[in-house]
GROMACS .gro file of C-alpha atoms in nm:
model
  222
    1UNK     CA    1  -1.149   1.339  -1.623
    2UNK     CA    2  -0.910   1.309  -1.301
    3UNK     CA    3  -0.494   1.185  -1.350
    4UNK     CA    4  -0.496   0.900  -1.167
    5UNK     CA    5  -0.167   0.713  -1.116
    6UNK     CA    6  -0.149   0.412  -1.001
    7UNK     CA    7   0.183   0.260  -0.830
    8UNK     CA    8   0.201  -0.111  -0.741
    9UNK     CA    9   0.436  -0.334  -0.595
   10UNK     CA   10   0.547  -0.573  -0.307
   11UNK     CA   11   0.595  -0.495   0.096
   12UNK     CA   12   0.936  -0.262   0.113
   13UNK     CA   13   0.943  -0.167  -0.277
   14UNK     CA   14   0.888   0.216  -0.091
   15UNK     CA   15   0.567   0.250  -0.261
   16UNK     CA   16   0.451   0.481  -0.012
   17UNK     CA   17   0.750   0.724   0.015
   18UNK     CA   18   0.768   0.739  -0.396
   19UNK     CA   19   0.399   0.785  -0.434
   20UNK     CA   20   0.410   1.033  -0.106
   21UNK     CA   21   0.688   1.216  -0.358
   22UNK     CA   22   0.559   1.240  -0.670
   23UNK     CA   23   0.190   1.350  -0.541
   24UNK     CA   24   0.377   1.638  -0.398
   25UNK     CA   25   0.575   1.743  -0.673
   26UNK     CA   26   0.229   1.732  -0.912
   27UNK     CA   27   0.008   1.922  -0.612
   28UNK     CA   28  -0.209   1.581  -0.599
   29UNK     CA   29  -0.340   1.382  -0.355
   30UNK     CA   30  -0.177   1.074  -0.202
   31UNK     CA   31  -0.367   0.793  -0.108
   32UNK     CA   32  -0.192   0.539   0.119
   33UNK     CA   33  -0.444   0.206   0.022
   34UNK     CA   34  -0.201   0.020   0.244
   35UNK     CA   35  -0.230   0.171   0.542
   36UNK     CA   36  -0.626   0.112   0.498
   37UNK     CA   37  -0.596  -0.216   0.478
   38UNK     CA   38  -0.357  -0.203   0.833
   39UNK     CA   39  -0.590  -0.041   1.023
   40UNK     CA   40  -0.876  -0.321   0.918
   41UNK     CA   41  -0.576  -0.552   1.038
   42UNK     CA   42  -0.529  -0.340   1.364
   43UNK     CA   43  -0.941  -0.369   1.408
   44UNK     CA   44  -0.922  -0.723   1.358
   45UNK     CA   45  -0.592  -0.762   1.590
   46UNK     CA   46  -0.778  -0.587   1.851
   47UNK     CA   47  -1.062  -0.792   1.839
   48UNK     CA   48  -0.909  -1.113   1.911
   49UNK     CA   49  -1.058  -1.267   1.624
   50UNK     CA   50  -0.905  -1.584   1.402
   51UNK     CA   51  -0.770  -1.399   1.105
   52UNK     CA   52  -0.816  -1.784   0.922
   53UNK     CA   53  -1.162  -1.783   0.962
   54UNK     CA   54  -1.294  -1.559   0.689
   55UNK     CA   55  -1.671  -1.574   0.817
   56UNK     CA   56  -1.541  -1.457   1.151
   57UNK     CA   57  -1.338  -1.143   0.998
   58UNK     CA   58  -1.587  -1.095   0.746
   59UNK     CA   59  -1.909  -1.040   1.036
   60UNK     CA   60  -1.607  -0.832   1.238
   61UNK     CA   61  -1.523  -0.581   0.997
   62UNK     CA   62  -1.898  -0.476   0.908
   63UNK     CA   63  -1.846  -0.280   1.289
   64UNK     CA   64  -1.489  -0.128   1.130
   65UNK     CA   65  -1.495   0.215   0.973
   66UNK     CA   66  -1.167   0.350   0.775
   67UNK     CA   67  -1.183   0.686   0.665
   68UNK     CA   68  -0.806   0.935   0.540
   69UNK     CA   69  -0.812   1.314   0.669
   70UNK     CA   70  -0.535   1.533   0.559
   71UNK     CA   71  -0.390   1.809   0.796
   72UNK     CA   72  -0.147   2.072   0.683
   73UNK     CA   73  -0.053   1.787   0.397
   74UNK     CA   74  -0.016   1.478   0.586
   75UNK     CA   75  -0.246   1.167   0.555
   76UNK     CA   76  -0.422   1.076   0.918
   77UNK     CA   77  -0.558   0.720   0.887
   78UNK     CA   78  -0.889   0.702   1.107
   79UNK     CA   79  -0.998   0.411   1.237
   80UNK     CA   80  -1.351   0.462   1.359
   81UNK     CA   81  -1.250   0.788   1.437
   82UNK     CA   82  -0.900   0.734   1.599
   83UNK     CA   83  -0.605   0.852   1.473
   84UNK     CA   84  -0.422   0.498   1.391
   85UNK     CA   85  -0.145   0.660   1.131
   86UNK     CA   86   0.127   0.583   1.425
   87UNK     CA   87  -0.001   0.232   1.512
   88UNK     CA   88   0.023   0.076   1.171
   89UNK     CA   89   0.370   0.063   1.087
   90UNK     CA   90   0.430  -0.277   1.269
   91UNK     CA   91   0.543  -0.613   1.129
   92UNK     CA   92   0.270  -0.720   1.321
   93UNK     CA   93  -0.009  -0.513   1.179
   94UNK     CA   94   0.148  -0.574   0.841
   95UNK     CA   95   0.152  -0.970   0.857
   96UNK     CA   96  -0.212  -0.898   0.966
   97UNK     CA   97  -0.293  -0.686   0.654
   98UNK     CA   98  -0.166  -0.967   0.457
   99UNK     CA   99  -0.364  -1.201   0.578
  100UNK     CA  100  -0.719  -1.046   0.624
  101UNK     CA  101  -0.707  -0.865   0.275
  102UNK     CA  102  -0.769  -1.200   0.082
  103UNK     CA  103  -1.128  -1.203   0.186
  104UNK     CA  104  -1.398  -1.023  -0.057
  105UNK     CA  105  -1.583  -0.842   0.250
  106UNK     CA  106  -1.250  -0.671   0.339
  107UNK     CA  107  -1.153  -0.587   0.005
  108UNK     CA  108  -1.478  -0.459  -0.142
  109UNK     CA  109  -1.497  -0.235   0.157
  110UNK     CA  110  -1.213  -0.011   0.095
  111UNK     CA  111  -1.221  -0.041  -0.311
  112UNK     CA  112  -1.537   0.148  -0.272
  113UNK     CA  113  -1.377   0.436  -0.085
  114UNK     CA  114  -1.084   0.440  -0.311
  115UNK     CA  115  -1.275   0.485  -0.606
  116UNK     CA  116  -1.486   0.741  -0.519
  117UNK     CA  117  -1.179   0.884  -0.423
  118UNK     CA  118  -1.012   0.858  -0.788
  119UNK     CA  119  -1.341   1.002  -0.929
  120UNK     CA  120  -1.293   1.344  -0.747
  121UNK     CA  121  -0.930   1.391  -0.773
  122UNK     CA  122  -0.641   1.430  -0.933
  123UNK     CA  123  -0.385   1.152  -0.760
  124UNK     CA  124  -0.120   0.942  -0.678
  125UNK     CA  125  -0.255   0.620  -0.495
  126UNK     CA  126  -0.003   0.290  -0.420
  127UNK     CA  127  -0.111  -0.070  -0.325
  128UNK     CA  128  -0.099  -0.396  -0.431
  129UNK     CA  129  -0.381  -0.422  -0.715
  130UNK     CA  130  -0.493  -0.089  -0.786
  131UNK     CA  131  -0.352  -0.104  -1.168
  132UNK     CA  132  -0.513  -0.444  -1.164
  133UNK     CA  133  -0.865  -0.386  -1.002
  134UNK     CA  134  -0.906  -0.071  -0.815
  135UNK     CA  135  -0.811   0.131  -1.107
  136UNK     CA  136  -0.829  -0.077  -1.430
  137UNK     CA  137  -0.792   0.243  -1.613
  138UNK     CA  138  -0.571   0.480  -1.415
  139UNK     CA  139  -0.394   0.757  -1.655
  140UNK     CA  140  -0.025   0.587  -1.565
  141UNK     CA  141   0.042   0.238  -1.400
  142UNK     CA  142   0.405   0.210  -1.265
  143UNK     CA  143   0.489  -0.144  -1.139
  144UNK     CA  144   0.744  -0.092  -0.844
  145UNK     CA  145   0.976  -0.313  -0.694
  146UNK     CA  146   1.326  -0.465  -0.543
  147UNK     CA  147   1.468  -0.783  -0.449
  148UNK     CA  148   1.361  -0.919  -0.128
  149UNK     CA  149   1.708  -0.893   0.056
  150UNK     CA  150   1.709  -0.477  -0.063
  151UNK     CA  151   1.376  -0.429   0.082
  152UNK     CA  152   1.479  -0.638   0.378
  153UNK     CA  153   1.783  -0.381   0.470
  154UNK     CA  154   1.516  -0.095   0.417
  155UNK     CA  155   1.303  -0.180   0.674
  156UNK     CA  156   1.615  -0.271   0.892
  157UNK     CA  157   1.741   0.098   0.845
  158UNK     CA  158   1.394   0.221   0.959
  159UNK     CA  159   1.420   0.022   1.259
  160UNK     CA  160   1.739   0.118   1.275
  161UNK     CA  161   1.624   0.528   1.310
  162UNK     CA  162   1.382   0.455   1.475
  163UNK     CA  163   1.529   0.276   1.764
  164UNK     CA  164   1.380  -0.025   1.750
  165UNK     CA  165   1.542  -0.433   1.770
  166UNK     CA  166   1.524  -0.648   1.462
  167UNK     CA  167   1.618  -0.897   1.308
  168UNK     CA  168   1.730  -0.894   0.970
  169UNK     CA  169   1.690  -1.265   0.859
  170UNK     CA  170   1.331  -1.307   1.004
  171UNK     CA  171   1.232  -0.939   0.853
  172UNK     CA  172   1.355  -1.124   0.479
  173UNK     CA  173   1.151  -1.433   0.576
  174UNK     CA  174   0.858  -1.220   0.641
  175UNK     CA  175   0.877  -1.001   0.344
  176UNK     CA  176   0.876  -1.339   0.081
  177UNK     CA  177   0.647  -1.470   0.260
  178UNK     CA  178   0.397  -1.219   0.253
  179UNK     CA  179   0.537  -1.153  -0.103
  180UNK     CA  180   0.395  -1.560  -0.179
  181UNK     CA  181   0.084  -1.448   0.006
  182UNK     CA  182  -0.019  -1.161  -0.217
  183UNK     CA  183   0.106  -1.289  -0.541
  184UNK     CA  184  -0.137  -1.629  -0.506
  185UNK     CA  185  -0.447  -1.544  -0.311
  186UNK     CA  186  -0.755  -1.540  -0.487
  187UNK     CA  187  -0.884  -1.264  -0.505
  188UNK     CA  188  -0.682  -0.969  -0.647
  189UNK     CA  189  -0.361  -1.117  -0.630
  190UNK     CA  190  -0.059  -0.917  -0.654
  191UNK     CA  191   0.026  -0.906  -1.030
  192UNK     CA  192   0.201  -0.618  -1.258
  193UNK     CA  193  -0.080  -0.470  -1.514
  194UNK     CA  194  -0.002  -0.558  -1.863
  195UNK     CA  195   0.008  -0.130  -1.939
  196UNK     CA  196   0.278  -0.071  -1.646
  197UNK     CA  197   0.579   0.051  -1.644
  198UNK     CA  198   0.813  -0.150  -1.437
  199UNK     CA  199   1.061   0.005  -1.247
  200UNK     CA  200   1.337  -0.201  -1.034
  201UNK     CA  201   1.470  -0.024  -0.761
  202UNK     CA  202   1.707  -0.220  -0.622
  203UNK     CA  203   1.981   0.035  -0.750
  204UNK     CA  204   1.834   0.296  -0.734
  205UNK     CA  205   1.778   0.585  -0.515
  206UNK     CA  206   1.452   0.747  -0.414
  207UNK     CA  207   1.503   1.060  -0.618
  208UNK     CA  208   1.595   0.900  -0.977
  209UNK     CA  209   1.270   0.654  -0.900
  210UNK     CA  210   1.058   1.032  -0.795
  211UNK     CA  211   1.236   1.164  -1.129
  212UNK     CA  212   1.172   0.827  -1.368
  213UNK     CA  213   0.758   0.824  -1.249
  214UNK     CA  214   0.735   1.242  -1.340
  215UNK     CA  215   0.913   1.223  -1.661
  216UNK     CA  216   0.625   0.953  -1.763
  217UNK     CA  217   0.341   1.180  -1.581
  218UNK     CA  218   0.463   1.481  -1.755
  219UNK     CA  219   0.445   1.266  -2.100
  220UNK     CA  220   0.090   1.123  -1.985
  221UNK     CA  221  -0.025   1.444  -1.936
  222UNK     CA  222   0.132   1.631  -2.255
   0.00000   0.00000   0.00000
């Protein structure tokens, strides 16, 4: 039987950088569930199609393929065969994601994937539900998160680096929202699995989070 560890949380807990980190330091592999569910969003953006309409998305994303690669130890997210890993990160694409993973057709596509995943490897995978419902019985459930005005000045500093404009109020207002989005849609909802271990990051840096999730690997797998 594979260690699978599952980390959940909301937008900007750094899900993705922690689980990125601790994958690493056990040699497993990382699986980014979030950035699936972007590129579906950047599919559906592309399309032009109402992302309210849920029997519109749900006959568009029947012609959307998501598939991960690795290469020399970084995820590629491929989106029916392009490389979409830099056209993701967007507040755009996000607020998408949000909104077109409360439908069943969208969700029951990548689950799938991600479980057949978890059945032939040792890993590390991050989202929103996989403690919940991807992986009801993962080896270690960690529960990740931080106040909405800490994950707020996150992203800001990645803008920041990166060069970009923002604005720091509306990328708050976006984050709660999206927050009330995924903690009360209907299906999956955003929730923290009664077995996981909840860790606040809000003072915390990203090595003592790394160090807190191996210390309860290493006892998982003792």
């Amino acid at each position: 039987m594979y260690m699978n560890i599952a980390i959940d949380g909301p937008a900007g807990a750094g899900k993705s950088t922690i689980a990125r980190r601790v994958a690493k330091e056990l040699g497993y592999l990382y699986v980014d569930t979030g950035a699936m569910y972007r590129a579906i969003a950047l599919f559906l953006l592309r399309s032009g199609v109402d992302l309210s309409d849920e029997d519109a998305v749900s006959k568009q994303v029947k012609d959307c393929h998501v598939s991960l690669r690795y290469r020399e130890g970084q995820q590629e997210v491929l989106l029916n065969g392009e490389d979409v890993s830099g056209l993701i990160r967007t507040e755009e694409v996000g607020n998408a994601a949000s909104a077109s993973s409360i439908y069943p057709k969208v969700r029951d596509q990548l689950t799938c994937l991600q479980r057949e995943l978890a059945a032939q490897e040792n890993l590390v995978m991050d989202g929103r539900d996989i403690g919940t419902t991807v992986l009801p019985h993962a080896s270690l459930k960690i529960y990740l998160t931080a106040s909405a005005k800490t994950r707020a000045l996150r992203r800001a500093k990645e803008y920041e680096a990166q060069g970009k404009a923002f604005d720091l109020e509306q990328i708050q207002r976006d984050i709660e929202e999206r927050d009330d989005r995924d903690m009360h849609r209907k299906i999956s909802p955003l929730a923290q699995a009664k077995d996981a271990v909840r860790i606040d990051s809000s003072q915390m840096s990203i090595d003592q989070v790394v160090e807190r999730i191996l210390q309860l690997a290493e006892e998982e797998i003792k």
